[in-house]
Amino acid sequence: AQKVTQAQTEISVVEKEDVTLDCVYETRDTTYYLFWYKQPPSGELVFLIRRNSFDEQNEISGRYSWNFQKSTSSFNFTITASQVVDSAVYFCALNWYSGGSNYKLTFGKGTLLTVNP
Amino acid sequence: GAVVSQHPSRVICKSGTSVKIECRSLDFQATTMFWYRQFPKQSLMLMATSNEGSKATYEQGVEKDKFLINHASLTLSTLTVTSAHPEDSSFYICSAEIAGTQETQYFGPGTRLLVL
């Protein structure tokens, strides 16, 4: 079965600190896609990154970086020099083939990040 | 590109009434759309997968007679909550896949439903 685990329910940091959000996934598929989304209080999901299972290269985008390791089934997300505007719930998700012509997206439970000034 | 809209953004209704939520892909065609429900402080849970021109596929535990889904065109899917009750109050989010692709879902802004 497909599963995404975000063990950190809540994290609180002070502005300018670095913070890493953990994500561990389970799947038997060889082809799958991993995502990170940000959900601010408004509720709208903001797409951050997509990674396919064949691309283990780490990625950096500004203050954001992602570490994908298939050996440990992890896809961790680091925010460098955090800012108050980074405060939100962050979801890790796994897109997997569910049969027919469909893929399904399974979300982790989310991590609430609070960045204090 | 790949913008998905939802209407209404917020709705309050009385118990026993039905509410329709629209999900539109604005700049692409979507053969597949998805409906999710999110309760406060919880994750998104898939309710159903909607394929254009065919019946929706519901996840286990989701009542198909209560949550009617129609995907009549390549840009519009609707979710109707029939005979809504307070326990149906939630945040409903739709997403859509660009026709011919399956790797990425594009999400709408969500609809907050409050049933009194």
PDB file of C-alpha atoms in Angstrom:
ATOM      1  CA  ALA A   1       0.000   0.000   0.000  1.00  0.00           C
ATOM      2  CA  GLN A   2       1.066   3.545  -0.636  1.00  0.00           C
ATOM      3  CA  LYS A   3       1.736   5.676   2.389  1.00  0.00           C
ATOM      4  CA  VAL A   4       3.343   8.989   3.224  1.00  0.00           C
ATOM      5  CA  THR A   5       4.578   9.732   6.709  1.00  0.00           C
ATOM      6  CA  GLN A   6       5.383  13.179   8.003  1.00  0.00           C
ATOM      7  CA  ALA A   7       6.458  12.454  11.534  1.00  0.00           C
ATOM      8  CA  GLN A   8       6.696  16.102  12.582  1.00  0.00           C
ATOM      9  CA  THR A   9       3.242  17.397  13.376  1.00  0.00           C
ATOM     10  CA  GLU A  10       4.360  20.866  14.379  1.00  0.00           C
ATOM     11  CA  ILE A  11       7.655  22.726  14.231  1.00  0.00           C
ATOM     12  CA  SER A  12       8.348  26.128  15.678  1.00  0.00           C
ATOM     13  CA  VAL A  13      11.487  28.101  14.828  1.00  0.00           C
ATOM     14  CA  VAL A  14      12.770  31.613  15.135  1.00  0.00           C
ATOM     15  CA  GLU A  15      13.226  33.667  12.020  1.00  0.00           C
ATOM     16  CA  LYS A  16      16.502  33.060  10.146  1.00  0.00           C
ATOM     17  CA  GLU A  17      16.852  29.546  11.488  1.00  0.00           C
ATOM     18  CA  ASP A  18      17.129  26.668   9.048  1.00  0.00           C
ATOM     19  CA  VAL A  19      14.430  24.017   9.282  1.00  0.00           C
ATOM     20  CA  THR A  20      14.032  20.577   7.714  1.00  0.00           C
ATOM     21  CA  LEU A  21      10.686  18.922   7.192  1.00  0.00           C
ATOM     22  CA  ASP A  22      10.847  15.151   6.958  1.00  0.00           C
ATOM     23  CA  CYS A  23       8.912  12.935   4.583  1.00  0.00           C
ATOM     24  CA  VAL A  24       9.078   9.162   4.291  1.00  0.00           C
ATOM     25  CA  TYR A  25       7.055   7.286   1.725  1.00  0.00           C
ATOM     26  CA  GLU A  26       6.104   3.693   1.005  1.00  0.00           C
ATOM     27  CA  THR A  27       5.325   2.222  -2.388  1.00  0.00           C
ATOM     28  CA  ARG A  28       6.098  -0.901  -4.355  1.00  0.00           C
ATOM     29  CA  ASP A  29       5.863   0.936  -7.657  1.00  0.00           C
ATOM     30  CA  THR A  30       9.019   1.704  -9.578  1.00  0.00           C
ATOM     31  CA  THR A  31       7.471   4.738 -11.249  1.00  0.00           C
ATOM     32  CA  TYR A  32       6.001   7.381  -8.985  1.00  0.00           C
ATOM     33  CA  TYR A  33       6.137  11.092  -8.306  1.00  0.00           C
ATOM     34  CA  LEU A  34       6.759  12.987  -5.115  1.00  0.00           C
ATOM     35  CA  PHE A  35       5.491  16.445  -4.301  1.00  0.00           C
ATOM     36  CA  TRP A  36       5.682  19.117  -1.669  1.00  0.00           C
ATOM     37  CA  TYR A  37       2.841  21.600  -1.230  1.00  0.00           C
ATOM     38  CA  LYS A  38       2.481  24.612   1.016  1.00  0.00           C
ATOM     39  CA  GLN A  39      -0.925  25.425   2.485  1.00  0.00           C
ATOM     40  CA  PRO A  40      -1.137  28.889   4.046  1.00  0.00           C
ATOM     41  CA  PRO A  41      -4.089  29.846   6.265  1.00  0.00           C
ATOM     42  CA  SER A  42      -6.112  30.804   3.174  1.00  0.00           C
ATOM     43  CA  GLY A  43      -6.263  27.099   2.349  1.00  0.00           C
ATOM     44  CA  GLU A  44      -5.073  27.173  -1.232  1.00  0.00           C
ATOM     45  CA  LEU A  45      -2.418  24.576  -1.985  1.00  0.00           C
ATOM     46  CA  VAL A  46       0.766  26.035  -3.391  1.00  0.00           C
ATOM     47  CA  PHE A  47       2.865  23.677  -5.500  1.00  0.00           C
ATOM     48  CA  LEU A  48       6.530  23.685  -4.485  1.00  0.00           C
ATOM     49  CA  ILE A  49       8.214  20.810  -6.266  1.00  0.00           C
ATOM     50  CA  ARG A  50       7.705  17.567  -8.166  1.00  0.00           C
ATOM     51  CA  ARG A  51      10.235  14.768  -8.375  1.00  0.00           C
ATOM     52  CA  ASN A  52       9.930  11.559 -10.359  1.00  0.00           C
ATOM     53  CA  SER A  53      11.261   8.290  -9.027  1.00  0.00           C
ATOM     54  CA  PHE A  54      14.069   8.136 -11.553  1.00  0.00           C
ATOM     55  CA  ASP A  55      15.534  11.486 -10.684  1.00  0.00           C
ATOM     56  CA  GLU A  56      17.396  11.478  -7.394  1.00  0.00           C
ATOM     57  CA  GLN A  57      19.153  14.746  -7.954  1.00  0.00           C
ATOM     58  CA  ASN A  58      18.728  17.151  -5.131  1.00  0.00           C
ATOM     59  CA  GLU A  59      17.230  20.493  -5.992  1.00  0.00           C
ATOM     60  CA  ILE A  60      17.653  24.000  -4.721  1.00  0.00           C
ATOM     61  CA  SER A  61      15.302  26.863  -5.396  1.00  0.00           C
ATOM     62  CA  GLY A  62      16.215  30.016  -3.560  1.00  0.00           C
ATOM     63  CA  ARG A  63      15.917  29.298   0.160  1.00  0.00           C
ATOM     64  CA  TYR A  64      14.269  25.938  -0.504  1.00  0.00           C
ATOM     65  CA  SER A  65      16.091  22.669  -1.074  1.00  0.00           C
ATOM     66  CA  TRP A  66      14.998  19.079  -1.343  1.00  0.00           C
ATOM     67  CA  ASN A  67      16.877  15.867  -0.606  1.00  0.00           C
ATOM     68  CA  PHE A  68      15.484  12.780  -2.334  1.00  0.00           C
ATOM     69  CA  GLN A  69      16.972   9.457  -1.258  1.00  0.00           C
ATOM     70  CA  LYS A  70      15.412   6.293  -2.643  1.00  0.00           C
ATOM     71  CA  SER A  71      17.579   4.112  -0.416  1.00  0.00           C
ATOM     72  CA  THR A  72      15.731   5.431   2.627  1.00  0.00           C
ATOM     73  CA  SER A  73      12.474   6.317   0.823  1.00  0.00           C
ATOM     74  CA  SER A  74      12.768   9.874   1.999  1.00  0.00           C
ATOM     75  CA  PHE A  75      12.097  13.217   0.395  1.00  0.00           C
ATOM     76  CA  ASN A  76      13.045  15.881   2.897  1.00  0.00           C
ATOM     77  CA  PHE A  77      12.527  19.599   2.513  1.00  0.00           C
ATOM     78  CA  THR A  78      14.791  22.262   3.978  1.00  0.00           C
ATOM     79  CA  ILE A  79      14.083  25.953   4.306  1.00  0.00           C
ATOM     80  CA  THR A  80      17.190  28.024   4.828  1.00  0.00           C
ATOM     81  CA  ALA A  81      17.028  31.295   6.748  1.00  0.00           C
ATOM     82  CA  SER A  82      13.331  30.893   7.484  1.00  0.00           C
ATOM     83  CA  GLN A  83      11.000  33.867   7.358  1.00  0.00           C
ATOM     84  CA  VAL A  84       7.664  34.595   8.994  1.00  0.00           C
ATOM     85  CA  VAL A  85       5.967  34.230   5.589  1.00  0.00           C
ATOM     86  CA  ASP A  86       7.083  30.604   5.530  1.00  0.00           C
ATOM     87  CA  SER A  87       4.587  29.846   8.295  1.00  0.00           C
ATOM     88  CA  ALA A  88       2.101  27.357   6.857  1.00  0.00           C
ATOM     89  CA  VAL A  89       1.211  23.697   6.742  1.00  0.00           C
ATOM     90  CA  TYR A  90       3.469  21.738   4.432  1.00  0.00           C
ATOM     91  CA  PHE A  91       2.320  18.525   2.813  1.00  0.00           C
ATOM     92  CA  CYS A  92       4.394  15.819   1.211  1.00  0.00           C
ATOM     93  CA  ALA A  93       2.515  13.702  -1.332  1.00  0.00           C
ATOM     94  CA  LEU A  94       3.053  10.605  -3.441  1.00  0.00           C
ATOM     95  CA  ASN A  95       1.486  10.231  -6.902  1.00  0.00           C
ATOM     96  CA  TRP A  96       1.179   6.575  -7.835  1.00  0.00           C
ATOM     97  CA  TYR A  97      -0.402   4.446 -10.535  1.00  0.00           C
ATOM     98  CA  SER A  98      -3.771   3.195  -9.314  1.00  0.00           C
ATOM     99  CA  GLY A  99      -4.887   1.194 -12.345  1.00  0.00           C
ATOM    100  CA  GLY A 100      -6.566   1.844 -15.670  1.00  0.00           C
ATOM    101  CA  SER A 101      -5.495   5.266 -16.802  1.00  0.00           C
ATOM    102  CA  ASN A 102      -5.394   6.845 -13.379  1.00  0.00           C
ATOM    103  CA  TYR A 103      -2.848   8.000 -10.891  1.00  0.00           C
ATOM    104  CA  LYS A 104      -3.761   8.878  -7.308  1.00  0.00           C
ATOM    105  CA  LEU A 105      -2.211  11.317  -4.923  1.00  0.00           C
ATOM    106  CA  THR A 106      -1.675  10.247  -1.320  1.00  0.00           C
ATOM    107  CA  PHE A 107      -0.886  13.006   1.150  1.00  0.00           C
ATOM    108  CA  GLY A 108       1.009  12.923   4.385  1.00  0.00           C
ATOM    109  CA  LYS A 109      -0.664  14.394   7.437  1.00  0.00           C
ATOM    110  CA  GLY A 110       1.201  17.628   7.068  1.00  0.00           C
ATOM    111  CA  THR A 111       3.637  19.599   9.200  1.00  0.00           C
ATOM    112  CA  LEU A 112       2.594  22.919  10.679  1.00  0.00           C
ATOM    113  CA  LEU A 113       5.566  25.248  10.537  1.00  0.00           C
ATOM    114  CA  THR A 114       5.488  28.384  12.644  1.00  0.00           C
ATOM    115  CA  VAL A 115       8.249  30.906  12.144  1.00  0.00           C
ATOM    116  CA  ASN A 116       8.402  33.425  14.946  1.00  0.00           C
ATOM    117  CA  PRO A 117       9.906  36.875  14.509  1.00  0.00           C
TER     118      PRO A 117
ATOM    119  CA  GLY B   1      -0.852  28.212 -17.071  1.00  0.00           C
ATOM    120  CA  ALA B   2      -2.787  25.252 -15.605  1.00  0.00           C
ATOM    121  CA  VAL B   3      -5.228  27.278 -13.543  1.00  0.00           C
ATOM    122  CA  VAL B   4      -8.130  25.649 -11.762  1.00  0.00           C
ATOM    123  CA  SER B   5     -10.992  27.627 -10.286  1.00  0.00           C
ATOM    124  CA  GLN B   6     -13.704  26.679  -7.836  1.00  0.00           C
ATOM    125  CA  HIS B   7     -17.030  28.292  -7.187  1.00  0.00           C
ATOM    126  CA  PRO B   8     -18.219  29.239  -4.683  1.00  0.00           C
ATOM    127  CA  SER B   9     -15.244  29.863  -2.448  1.00  0.00           C
ATOM    128  CA  ARG B  10     -17.427  29.784   0.624  1.00  0.00           C
ATOM    129  CA  VAL B  11     -20.982  28.631   1.230  1.00  0.00           C
ATOM    130  CA  ILE B  12     -23.233  28.469   4.257  1.00  0.00           C
ATOM    131  CA  CYS B  13     -26.398  26.429   4.023  1.00  0.00           C
ATOM    132  CA  LYS B  14     -29.097  24.990   6.192  1.00  0.00           C
ATOM    133  CA  SER B  15     -29.163  21.346   7.131  1.00  0.00           C
ATOM    134  CA  GLY B  16     -31.090  19.283   4.607  1.00  0.00           C
ATOM    135  CA  THR B  17     -30.361  21.444   1.600  1.00  0.00           C
ATOM    136  CA  SER B  18     -28.134  20.535  -1.344  1.00  0.00           C
ATOM    137  CA  VAL B  19     -25.049  22.439  -2.369  1.00  0.00           C
ATOM    138  CA  LYS B  20     -23.293  22.372  -5.715  1.00  0.00           C
ATOM    139  CA  ILE B  21     -19.597  23.168  -6.075  1.00  0.00           C
ATOM    140  CA  GLU B  22     -18.060  23.790  -9.482  1.00  0.00           C
ATOM    141  CA  CYS B  23     -14.499  23.037 -10.512  1.00  0.00           C
ATOM    142  CA  ARG B  24     -13.198  24.457 -13.779  1.00  0.00           C
ATOM    143  CA  SER B  25      -9.920  24.131 -15.615  1.00  0.00           C
ATOM    144  CA  LEU B  26      -9.479  27.577 -17.115  1.00  0.00           C
ATOM    145  CA  ASP B  27      -6.677  27.173 -19.610  1.00  0.00           C
ATOM    146  CA  PHE B  28      -6.467  23.457 -20.297  1.00  0.00           C
ATOM    147  CA  GLN B  29      -8.613  20.437 -20.931  1.00  0.00           C
ATOM    148  CA  ALA B  30      -8.912  17.926 -18.126  1.00  0.00           C
ATOM    149  CA  THR B  31     -10.061  14.386 -18.769  1.00  0.00           C
ATOM    150  CA  THR B  32      -9.602  13.577 -15.100  1.00  0.00           C
ATOM    151  CA  MET B  33     -10.541  15.645 -12.091  1.00  0.00           C
ATOM    152  CA  PHE B  34     -10.370  14.776  -8.426  1.00  0.00           C
ATOM    153  CA  TRP B  35     -12.342  15.822  -5.367  1.00  0.00           C
ATOM    154  CA  TYR B  36     -10.777  15.996  -1.930  1.00  0.00           C
ATOM    155  CA  ARG B  37     -12.126  16.816   1.507  1.00  0.00           C
ATOM    156  CA  GLN B  38     -10.094  18.344   4.283  1.00  0.00           C
ATOM    157  CA  PHE B  39     -11.328  18.625   7.856  1.00  0.00           C
ATOM    158  CA  PRO B  40      -9.709  21.201  10.172  1.00  0.00           C
ATOM    159  CA  LYS B  41      -6.138  20.395  11.071  1.00  0.00           C
ATOM    160  CA  GLN B  42      -6.208  17.256   8.957  1.00  0.00           C
ATOM    161  CA  SER B  43      -4.801  16.171   5.648  1.00  0.00           C
ATOM    162  CA  LEU B  44      -6.509  16.034   2.277  1.00  0.00           C
ATOM    163  CA  MET B  45      -8.474  12.866   1.689  1.00  0.00           C
ATOM    164  CA  LEU B  46      -9.432  11.796  -1.808  1.00  0.00           C
ATOM    165  CA  MET B  47     -13.180  11.415  -2.183  1.00  0.00           C
ATOM    166  CA  ALA B  48     -13.505  10.479  -5.823  1.00  0.00           C
ATOM    167  CA  THR B  49     -11.903  10.454  -9.239  1.00  0.00           C
ATOM    168  CA  SER B  50     -13.954  11.945 -12.019  1.00  0.00           C
ATOM    169  CA  ASN B  51     -13.333  11.035 -15.656  1.00  0.00           C
ATOM    170  CA  GLU B  52     -15.019  13.064 -18.363  1.00  0.00           C
ATOM    171  CA  GLY B  53     -18.019  11.301 -19.818  1.00  0.00           C
ATOM    172  CA  SER B  54     -18.087   8.430 -17.366  1.00  0.00           C
ATOM    173  CA  LYS B  55     -19.181   7.724 -13.830  1.00  0.00           C
ATOM    174  CA  ALA B  56     -16.978   8.851 -11.007  1.00  0.00           C
ATOM    175  CA  THR B  57     -14.986   6.353  -8.991  1.00  0.00           C
ATOM    176  CA  TYR B  58     -15.508   6.843  -5.282  1.00  0.00           C
ATOM    177  CA  GLU B  59     -13.074   5.998  -2.516  1.00  0.00           C
ATOM    178  CA  GLN B  60     -14.054   3.510   0.119  1.00  0.00           C
ATOM    179  CA  GLY B  61     -16.361   5.014   2.691  1.00  0.00           C
ATOM    180  CA  VAL B  62     -17.573   7.880   0.508  1.00  0.00           C
ATOM    181  CA  GLU B  63     -21.306   7.755  -0.179  1.00  0.00           C
ATOM    182  CA  LYS B  64     -21.859   8.188  -3.885  1.00  0.00           C
ATOM    183  CA  ASP B  65     -25.539   9.003  -3.423  1.00  0.00           C
ATOM    184  CA  LYS B  66     -24.667  11.799  -1.058  1.00  0.00           C
ATOM    185  CA  PHE B  67     -21.774  13.272  -3.008  1.00  0.00           C
ATOM    186  CA  LEU B  68     -22.907  13.444  -6.619  1.00  0.00           C
ATOM    187  CA  ILE B  69     -20.160  14.107  -9.121  1.00  0.00           C
ATOM    188  CA  ASN B  70     -20.705  15.115 -12.719  1.00  0.00           C
ATOM    189  CA  HIS B  71     -17.911  15.641 -15.225  1.00  0.00           C
ATOM    190  CA  ALA B  72     -19.840  16.583 -18.326  1.00  0.00           C
ATOM    191  CA  SER B  73     -17.132  18.463 -20.175  1.00  0.00           C
ATOM    192  CA  LEU B  74     -13.365  18.608 -20.415  1.00  0.00           C
ATOM    193  CA  THR B  75     -13.256  21.767 -18.337  1.00  0.00           C
ATOM    194  CA  LEU B  76     -15.968  21.331 -15.719  1.00  0.00           C
ATOM    195  CA  SER B  77     -16.683  18.945 -12.887  1.00  0.00           C
ATOM    196  CA  THR B  78     -19.323  19.501 -10.238  1.00  0.00           C
ATOM    197  CA  LEU B  79     -19.752  18.088  -6.758  1.00  0.00           C
ATOM    198  CA  THR B  80     -23.212  18.209  -5.239  1.00  0.00           C
ATOM    199  CA  VAL B  81     -23.554  17.556  -1.537  1.00  0.00           C
ATOM    200  CA  THR B  82     -27.108  16.326  -1.192  1.00  0.00           C
ATOM    201  CA  SER B  83     -29.135  16.762   1.985  1.00  0.00           C
ATOM    202  CA  ALA B  84     -26.168  18.332   3.705  1.00  0.00           C
ATOM    203  CA  HIS B  85     -25.716  17.918   7.446  1.00  0.00           C
ATOM    204  CA  PRO B  86     -23.389  19.682   9.883  1.00  0.00           C
ATOM    205  CA  GLU B  87     -20.909  16.804   9.705  1.00  0.00           C
ATOM    206  CA  ASP B  88     -20.468  17.562   5.990  1.00  0.00           C
ATOM    207  CA  SER B  89     -18.981  20.933   6.895  1.00  0.00           C
ATOM    208  CA  SER B  90     -15.480  20.851   5.518  1.00  0.00           C
ATOM    209  CA  PHE B  91     -13.040  22.300   3.001  1.00  0.00           C
ATOM    210  CA  TYR B  92     -13.586  20.758  -0.427  1.00  0.00           C
ATOM    211  CA  ILE B  93     -10.759  20.960  -2.934  1.00  0.00           C
ATOM    212  CA  CYS B  94     -10.747  19.861  -6.537  1.00  0.00           C
ATOM    213  CA  SER B  95      -7.823  19.167  -8.805  1.00  0.00           C
ATOM    214  CA  ALA B  96      -7.374  18.442 -12.477  1.00  0.00           C
ATOM    215  CA  GLU B  97      -4.871  16.703 -14.703  1.00  0.00           C
ATOM    216  CA  ILE B  98      -3.979  18.096 -18.089  1.00  0.00           C
ATOM    217  CA  ALA B  99      -5.457  15.760 -20.725  1.00  0.00           C
ATOM    218  CA  GLY B 100      -2.826  13.263 -21.806  1.00  0.00           C
ATOM    219  CA  THR B 101      -0.691  13.676 -18.688  1.00  0.00           C
ATOM    220  CA  GLN B 102      -1.003  12.010 -15.330  1.00  0.00           C
ATOM    221  CA  GLU B 103       1.930  13.043 -13.256  1.00  0.00           C
ATOM    222  CA  THR B 104       0.704  16.321 -11.851  1.00  0.00           C
ATOM    223  CA  GLN B 105      -2.608  17.506 -10.446  1.00  0.00           C
ATOM    224  CA  TYR B 106      -3.396  21.207 -10.442  1.00  0.00           C
ATOM    225  CA  PHE B 107      -5.451  22.296  -7.475  1.00  0.00           C
ATOM    226  CA  GLY B 108      -8.305  24.721  -7.155  1.00  0.00           C
ATOM    227  CA  PRO B 109      -8.454  27.227  -4.304  1.00  0.00           C
ATOM    228  CA  GLY B 110     -11.011  25.201  -2.364  1.00  0.00           C
ATOM    229  CA  THR B 111     -14.568  25.715  -1.134  1.00  0.00           C
ATOM    230  CA  ARG B 112     -15.426  26.090   2.534  1.00  0.00           C
ATOM    231  CA  LEU B 113     -18.794  24.560   3.295  1.00  0.00           C
ATOM    232  CA  LEU B 114     -20.561  25.284   6.556  1.00  0.00           C
ATOM    233  CA  VAL B 115     -23.811  23.477   7.205  1.00  0.00           C
ATOM    234  CA  LEU B 116     -25.906  24.943   9.999  1.00  0.00           C
TER     235      LEU B 116
END
